[in-house]
PDB file of N, CA and C in Angstrom:
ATOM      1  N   UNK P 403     124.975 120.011 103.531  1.00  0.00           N
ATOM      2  CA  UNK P 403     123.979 119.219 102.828  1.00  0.00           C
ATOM      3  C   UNK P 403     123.304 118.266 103.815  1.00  0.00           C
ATOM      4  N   UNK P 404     121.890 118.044 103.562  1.00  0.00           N
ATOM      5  CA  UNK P 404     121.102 117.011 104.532  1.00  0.00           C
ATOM      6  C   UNK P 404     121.539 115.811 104.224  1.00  0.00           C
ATOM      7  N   UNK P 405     121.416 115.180 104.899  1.00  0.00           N
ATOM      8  CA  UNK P 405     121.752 113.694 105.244  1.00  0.00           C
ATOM      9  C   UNK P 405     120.276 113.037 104.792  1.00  0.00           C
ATOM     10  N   UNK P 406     120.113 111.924 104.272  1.00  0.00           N
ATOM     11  CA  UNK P 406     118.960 111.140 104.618  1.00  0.00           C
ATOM     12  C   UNK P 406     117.773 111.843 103.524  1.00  0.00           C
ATOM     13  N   UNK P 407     118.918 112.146 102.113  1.00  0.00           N
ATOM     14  CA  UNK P 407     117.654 112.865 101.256  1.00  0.00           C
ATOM     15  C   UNK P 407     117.401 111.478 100.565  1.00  0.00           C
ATOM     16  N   UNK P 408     115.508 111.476  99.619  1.00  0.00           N
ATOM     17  CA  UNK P 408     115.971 110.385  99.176  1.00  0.00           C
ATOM     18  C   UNK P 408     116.418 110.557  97.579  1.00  0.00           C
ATOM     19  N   UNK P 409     116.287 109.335  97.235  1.00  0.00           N
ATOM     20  CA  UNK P 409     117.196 109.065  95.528  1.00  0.00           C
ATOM     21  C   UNK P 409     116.015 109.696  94.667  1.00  0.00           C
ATOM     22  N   UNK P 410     114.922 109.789  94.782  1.00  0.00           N
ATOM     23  CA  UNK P 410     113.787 110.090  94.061  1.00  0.00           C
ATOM     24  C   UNK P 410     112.791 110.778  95.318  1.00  0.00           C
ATOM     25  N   UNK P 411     112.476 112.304  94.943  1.00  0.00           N
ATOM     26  CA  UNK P 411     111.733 113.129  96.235  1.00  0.00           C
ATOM     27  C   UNK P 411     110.370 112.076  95.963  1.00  0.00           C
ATOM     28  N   UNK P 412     109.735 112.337  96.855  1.00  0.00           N
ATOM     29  CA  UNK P 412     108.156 111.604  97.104  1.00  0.00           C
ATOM     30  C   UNK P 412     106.816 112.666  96.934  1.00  0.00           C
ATOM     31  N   UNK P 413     106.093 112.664  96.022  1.00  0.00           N
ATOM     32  CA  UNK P 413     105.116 113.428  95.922  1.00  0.00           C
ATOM     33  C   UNK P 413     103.803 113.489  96.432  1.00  0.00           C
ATOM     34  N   UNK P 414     103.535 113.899  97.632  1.00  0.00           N
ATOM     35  CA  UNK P 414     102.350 113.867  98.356  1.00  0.00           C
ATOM     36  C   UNK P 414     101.113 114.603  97.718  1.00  0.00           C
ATOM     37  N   UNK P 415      99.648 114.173  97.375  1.00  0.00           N
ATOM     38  CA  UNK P 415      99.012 115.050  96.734  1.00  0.00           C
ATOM     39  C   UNK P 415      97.800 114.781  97.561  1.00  0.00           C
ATOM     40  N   UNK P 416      97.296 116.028  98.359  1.00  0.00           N
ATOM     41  CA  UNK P 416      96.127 115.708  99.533  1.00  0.00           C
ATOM     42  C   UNK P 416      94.868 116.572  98.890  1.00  0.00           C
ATOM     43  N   UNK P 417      93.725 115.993  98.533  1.00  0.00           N
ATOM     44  CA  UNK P 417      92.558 116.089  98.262  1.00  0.00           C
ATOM     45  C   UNK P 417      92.495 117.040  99.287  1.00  0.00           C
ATOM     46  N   UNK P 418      91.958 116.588 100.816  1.00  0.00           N
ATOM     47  CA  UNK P 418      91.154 117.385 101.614  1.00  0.00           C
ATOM     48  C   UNK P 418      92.195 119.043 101.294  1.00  0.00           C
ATOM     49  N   UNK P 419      93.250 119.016 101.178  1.00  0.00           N
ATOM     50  CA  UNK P 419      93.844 120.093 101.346  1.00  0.00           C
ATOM     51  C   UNK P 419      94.001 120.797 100.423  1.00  0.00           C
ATOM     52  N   UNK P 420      93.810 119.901  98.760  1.00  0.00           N
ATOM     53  CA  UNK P 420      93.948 120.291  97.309  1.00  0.00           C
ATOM     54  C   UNK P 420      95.283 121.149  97.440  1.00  0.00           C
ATOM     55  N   UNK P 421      96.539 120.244  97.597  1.00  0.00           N
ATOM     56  CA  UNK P 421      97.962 120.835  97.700  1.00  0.00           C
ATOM     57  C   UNK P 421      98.134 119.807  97.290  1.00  0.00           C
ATOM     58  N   UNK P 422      99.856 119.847  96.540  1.00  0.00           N
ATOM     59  CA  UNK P 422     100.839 118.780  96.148  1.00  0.00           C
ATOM     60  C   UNK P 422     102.176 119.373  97.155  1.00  0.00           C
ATOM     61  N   UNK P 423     102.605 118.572  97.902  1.00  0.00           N
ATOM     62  CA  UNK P 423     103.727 118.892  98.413  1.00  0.00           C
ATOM     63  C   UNK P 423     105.079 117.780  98.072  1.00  0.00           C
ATOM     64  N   UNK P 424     106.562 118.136  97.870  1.00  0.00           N
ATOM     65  CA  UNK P 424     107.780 117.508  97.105  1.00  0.00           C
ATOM     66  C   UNK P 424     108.102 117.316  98.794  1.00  0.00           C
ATOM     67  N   UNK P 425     108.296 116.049  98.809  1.00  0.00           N
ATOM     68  CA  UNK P 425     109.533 115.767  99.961  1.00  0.00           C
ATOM     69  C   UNK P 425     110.721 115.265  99.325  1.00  0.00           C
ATOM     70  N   UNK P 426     111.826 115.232 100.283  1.00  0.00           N
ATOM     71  CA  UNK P 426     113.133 115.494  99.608  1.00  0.00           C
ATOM     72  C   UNK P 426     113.893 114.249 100.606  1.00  0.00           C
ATOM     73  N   UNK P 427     113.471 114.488 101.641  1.00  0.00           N
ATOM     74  CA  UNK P 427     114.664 114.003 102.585  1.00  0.00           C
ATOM     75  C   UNK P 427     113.351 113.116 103.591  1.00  0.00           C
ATOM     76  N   UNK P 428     114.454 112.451 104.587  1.00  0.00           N
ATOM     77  CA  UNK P 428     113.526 111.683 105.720  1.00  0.00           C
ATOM     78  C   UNK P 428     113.039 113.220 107.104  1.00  0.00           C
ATOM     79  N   UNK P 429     113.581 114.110 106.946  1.00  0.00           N
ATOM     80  CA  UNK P 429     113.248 115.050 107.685  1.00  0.00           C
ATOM     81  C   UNK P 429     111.977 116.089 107.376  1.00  0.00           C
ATOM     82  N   UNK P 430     111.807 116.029 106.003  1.00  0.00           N
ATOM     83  CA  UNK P 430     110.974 116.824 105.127  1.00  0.00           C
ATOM     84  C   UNK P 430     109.585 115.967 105.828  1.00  0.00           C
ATOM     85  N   UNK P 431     109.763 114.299 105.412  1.00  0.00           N
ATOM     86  CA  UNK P 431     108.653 113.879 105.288  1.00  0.00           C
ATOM     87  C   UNK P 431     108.210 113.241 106.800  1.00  0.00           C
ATOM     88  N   UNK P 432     108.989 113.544 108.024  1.00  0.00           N
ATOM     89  CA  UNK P 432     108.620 113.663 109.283  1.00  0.00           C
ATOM     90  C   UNK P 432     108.243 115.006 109.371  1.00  0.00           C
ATOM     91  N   UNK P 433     108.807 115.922 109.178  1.00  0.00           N
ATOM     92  CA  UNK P 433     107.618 117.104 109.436  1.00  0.00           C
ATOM     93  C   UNK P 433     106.213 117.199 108.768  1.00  0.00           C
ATOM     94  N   UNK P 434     106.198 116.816 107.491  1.00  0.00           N
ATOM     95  CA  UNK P 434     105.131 116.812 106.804  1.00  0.00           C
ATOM     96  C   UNK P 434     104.009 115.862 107.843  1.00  0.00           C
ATOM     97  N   UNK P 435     104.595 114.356 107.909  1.00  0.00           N
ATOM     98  CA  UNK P 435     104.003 113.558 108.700  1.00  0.00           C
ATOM     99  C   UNK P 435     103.127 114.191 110.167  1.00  0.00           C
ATOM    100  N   UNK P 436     104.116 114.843 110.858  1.00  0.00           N
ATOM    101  CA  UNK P 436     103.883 115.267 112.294  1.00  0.00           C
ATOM    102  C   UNK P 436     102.937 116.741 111.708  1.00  0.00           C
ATOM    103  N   UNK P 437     103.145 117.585 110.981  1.00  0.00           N
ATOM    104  CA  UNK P 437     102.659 119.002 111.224  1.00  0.00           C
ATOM    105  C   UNK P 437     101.621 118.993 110.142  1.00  0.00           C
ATOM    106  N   UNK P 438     101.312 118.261 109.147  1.00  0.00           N
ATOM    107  CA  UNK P 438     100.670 118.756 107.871  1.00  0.00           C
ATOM    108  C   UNK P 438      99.922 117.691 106.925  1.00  0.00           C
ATOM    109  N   UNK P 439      99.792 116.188 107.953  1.00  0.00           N
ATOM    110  CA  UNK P 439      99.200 115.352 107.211  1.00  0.00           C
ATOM    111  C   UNK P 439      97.928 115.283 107.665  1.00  0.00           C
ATOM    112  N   UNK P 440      96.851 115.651 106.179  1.00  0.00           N
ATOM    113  CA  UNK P 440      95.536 115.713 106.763  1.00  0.00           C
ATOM    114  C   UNK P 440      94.555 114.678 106.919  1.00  0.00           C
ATOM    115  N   UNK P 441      95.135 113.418 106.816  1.00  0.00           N
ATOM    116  CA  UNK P 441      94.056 112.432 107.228  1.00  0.00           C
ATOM    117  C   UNK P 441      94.620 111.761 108.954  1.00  0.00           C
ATOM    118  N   UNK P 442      93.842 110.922 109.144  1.00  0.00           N
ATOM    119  CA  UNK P 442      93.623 110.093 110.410  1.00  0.00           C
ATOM    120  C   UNK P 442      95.299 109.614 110.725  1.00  0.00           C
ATOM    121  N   UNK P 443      95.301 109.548 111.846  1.00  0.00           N
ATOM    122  CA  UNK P 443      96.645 108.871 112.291  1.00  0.00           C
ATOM    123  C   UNK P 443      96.770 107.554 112.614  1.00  0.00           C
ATOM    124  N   UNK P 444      96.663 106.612 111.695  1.00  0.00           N
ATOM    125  CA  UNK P 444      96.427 105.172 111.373  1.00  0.00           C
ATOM    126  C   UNK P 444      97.881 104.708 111.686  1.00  0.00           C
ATOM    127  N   UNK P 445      97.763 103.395 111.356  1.00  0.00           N
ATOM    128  CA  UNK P 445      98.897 102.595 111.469  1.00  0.00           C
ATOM    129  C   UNK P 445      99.995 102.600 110.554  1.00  0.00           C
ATOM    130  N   UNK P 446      99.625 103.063 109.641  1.00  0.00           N
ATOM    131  CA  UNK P 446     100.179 102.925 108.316  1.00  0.00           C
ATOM    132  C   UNK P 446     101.234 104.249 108.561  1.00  0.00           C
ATOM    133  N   UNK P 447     100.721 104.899 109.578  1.00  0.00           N
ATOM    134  CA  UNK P 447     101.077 106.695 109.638  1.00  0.00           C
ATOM    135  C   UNK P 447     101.795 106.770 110.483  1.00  0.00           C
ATOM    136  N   UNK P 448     101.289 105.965 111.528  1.00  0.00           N
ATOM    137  CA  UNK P 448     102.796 105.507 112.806  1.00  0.00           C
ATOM    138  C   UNK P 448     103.721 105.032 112.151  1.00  0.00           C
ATOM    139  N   UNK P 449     103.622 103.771 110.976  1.00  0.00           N
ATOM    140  CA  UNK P 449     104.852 103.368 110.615  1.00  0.00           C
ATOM    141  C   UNK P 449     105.512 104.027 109.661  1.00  0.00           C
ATOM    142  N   UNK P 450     105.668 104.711 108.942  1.00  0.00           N
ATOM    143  CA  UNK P 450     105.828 105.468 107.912  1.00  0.00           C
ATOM    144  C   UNK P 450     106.924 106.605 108.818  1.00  0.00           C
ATOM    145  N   UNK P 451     105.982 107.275 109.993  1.00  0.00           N
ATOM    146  CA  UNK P 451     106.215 108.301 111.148  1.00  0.00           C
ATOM    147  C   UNK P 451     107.970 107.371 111.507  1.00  0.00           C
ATOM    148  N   UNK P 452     107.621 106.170 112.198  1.00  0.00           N
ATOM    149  CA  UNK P 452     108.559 105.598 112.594  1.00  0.00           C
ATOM    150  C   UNK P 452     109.627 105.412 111.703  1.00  0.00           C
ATOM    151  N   UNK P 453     109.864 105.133 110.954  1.00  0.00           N
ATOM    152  CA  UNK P 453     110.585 104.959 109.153  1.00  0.00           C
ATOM    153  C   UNK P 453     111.423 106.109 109.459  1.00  0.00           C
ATOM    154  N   UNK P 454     110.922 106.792 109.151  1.00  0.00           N
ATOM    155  CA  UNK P 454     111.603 108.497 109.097  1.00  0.00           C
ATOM    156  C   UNK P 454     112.526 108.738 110.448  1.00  0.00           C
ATOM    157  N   UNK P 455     111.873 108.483 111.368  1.00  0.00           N
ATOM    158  CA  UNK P 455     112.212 108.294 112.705  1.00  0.00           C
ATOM    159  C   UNK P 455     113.826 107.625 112.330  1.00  0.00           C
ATOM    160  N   UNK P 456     113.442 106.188 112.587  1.00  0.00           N
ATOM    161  CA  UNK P 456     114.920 105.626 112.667  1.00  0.00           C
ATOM    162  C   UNK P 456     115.720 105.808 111.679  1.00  0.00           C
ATOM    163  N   UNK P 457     115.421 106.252 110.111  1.00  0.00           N
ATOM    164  CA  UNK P 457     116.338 106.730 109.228  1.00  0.00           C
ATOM    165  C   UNK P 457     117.471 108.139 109.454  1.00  0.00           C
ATOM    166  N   UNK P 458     116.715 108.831 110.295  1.00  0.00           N
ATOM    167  CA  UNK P 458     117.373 110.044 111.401  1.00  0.00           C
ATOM    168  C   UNK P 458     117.967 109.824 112.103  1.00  0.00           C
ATOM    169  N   UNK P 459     117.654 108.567 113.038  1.00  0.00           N
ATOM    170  CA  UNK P 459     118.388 108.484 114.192  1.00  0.00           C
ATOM    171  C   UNK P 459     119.677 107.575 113.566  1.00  0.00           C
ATOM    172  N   UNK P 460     119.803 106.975 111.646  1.00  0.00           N
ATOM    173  CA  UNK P 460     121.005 106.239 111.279  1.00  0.00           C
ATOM    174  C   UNK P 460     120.441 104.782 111.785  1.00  0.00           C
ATOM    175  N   UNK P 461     119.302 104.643 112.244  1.00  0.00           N
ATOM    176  CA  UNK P 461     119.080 102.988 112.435  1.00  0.00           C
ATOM    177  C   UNK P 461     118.186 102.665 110.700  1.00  0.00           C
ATOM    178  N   UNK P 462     118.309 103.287 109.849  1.00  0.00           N
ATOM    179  CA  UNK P 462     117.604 102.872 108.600  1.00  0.00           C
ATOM    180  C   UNK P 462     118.388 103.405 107.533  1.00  0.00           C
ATOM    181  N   UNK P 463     119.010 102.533 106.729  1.00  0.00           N
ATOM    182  CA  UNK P 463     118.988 103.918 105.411  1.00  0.00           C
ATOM    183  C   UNK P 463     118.250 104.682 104.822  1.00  0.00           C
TER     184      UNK P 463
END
């Protein structure tokens, strides 16, 4: 079983892409982040990016 799923998945719903995608875990939503998010890579997107990041590496719950 994954580590680092969360208590409630997160529902991403992208216009430009007209998809809904379920994240589950902090790994789901770093790949999503890194491979499949279709807007700008803002700040908001680094930190979010980072979030996921240290929840993996066990520096976050």
């Amino acid at each position: 079983m994954e580590n680092n799923r969360f208590e409630t998945p997160v529902t991403v719903k992208s216009v430009t892409a007209g998809s809904t995608q379920l994240l589950r875990s902090a790994r789901e939503a770093s790949d999503y982040l890194l491979n499949s998010w279709p807007g700008k890579r803002s700040a908001k997107h680094r930190a979010a990016l980072q979030a996921c990041h240290d929840a993996l590496a066990g520096d976050k719950p």
